[in-house]
Amino acid sequence: MMNKIKVYRRRVKKLNEALLVSILANNKSYFSLMNQFNTFESWIRVVLEGR
């Protein structure tokens, strides 16, 4: 049972990374967004919160 959970978490992590990469690739205003926010972490937080 624990192994299934680990595999699931790994898949979710890979899916999230792929999703993030696709968002970055498709977002033309990515660099202007990066200029608005001080750190990459705060930008990620904004993306995840949907603001």
Short mmCIF file of C-alpha atoms in Angstrom, two decimals:
data_model
loop_
_atom_site.label_atom_id
_atom_site.label_comp_id
_atom_site.label_asym_id
_atom_site.label_seq_id
_atom_site.Cartn_x
_atom_site.Cartn_y
_atom_site.Cartn_z
CA MET A 1 0.00 0.00 0.00
CA MET A 2 2.77 2.43 0.91
CA ASN A 3 4.54 1.73 -2.39
CA LYS A 4 1.41 2.66 -4.33
CA ILE A 5 1.23 5.97 -2.49
CA LYS A 6 4.89 6.68 -3.25
CA VAL A 7 4.41 5.92 -6.96
CA TYR A 8 1.30 8.12 -7.03
CA ARG A 9 3.15 11.01 -5.39
CA ARG A 10 6.01 10.66 -7.86
CA ARG A 11 3.55 10.75 -10.78
CA VAL A 12 1.79 13.81 -9.38
CA LYS A 13 5.14 15.57 -8.93
CA LYS A 14 6.11 14.83 -12.54
CA LEU A 15 2.69 15.95 -13.75
CA ASN A 16 2.97 19.22 -11.82
CA GLU A 17 6.43 19.85 -13.26
CA ALA A 18 5.19 19.15 -16.79
CA LEU A 19 2.22 21.45 -16.25
CA LEU A 20 4.45 24.23 -14.94
CA VAL A 21 6.84 23.87 -17.89
CA SER A 22 3.93 24.03 -20.35
CA ILE A 23 2.59 27.15 -18.61
CA LEU A 24 6.02 28.79 -18.84
CA ALA A 25 6.39 27.78 -22.49
CA ASN A 26 2.95 29.06 -23.47
CA ASN A 27 3.04 32.26 -21.44
CA LYS A 28 4.38 35.04 -23.66
CA SER A 29 4.30 37.56 -20.80
CA TYR A 30 6.42 35.28 -18.59
CA PHE A 31 9.45 37.59 -18.58
CA SER A 32 7.42 40.71 -17.86
CA LEU A 33 5.83 38.83 -14.96
CA MET A 34 9.27 37.89 -13.68
CA ASN A 35 10.23 41.57 -13.74
CA GLN A 36 7.19 42.47 -11.63
CA PHE A 37 7.99 39.97 -8.89
CA ASN A 38 11.20 39.99 -6.85
CA THR A 39 11.70 36.25 -6.67
CA PHE A 40 10.79 33.19 -8.66
CA GLU A 41 9.18 31.71 -5.53
CA SER A 42 6.71 34.58 -5.22
CA TRP A 43 5.87 34.23 -8.91
CA ILE A 44 5.23 30.50 -8.45
CA ARG A 45 3.03 31.29 -5.45
CA VAL A 46 0.97 33.70 -7.56
CA VAL A 47 0.57 31.08 -10.29
CA LEU A 48 -0.49 28.41 -7.80
CA GLU A 49 -2.97 30.72 -6.08
CA GLY A 50 -4.39 31.74 -9.44
CA ARG A 51 -3.97 35.49 -9.03
#
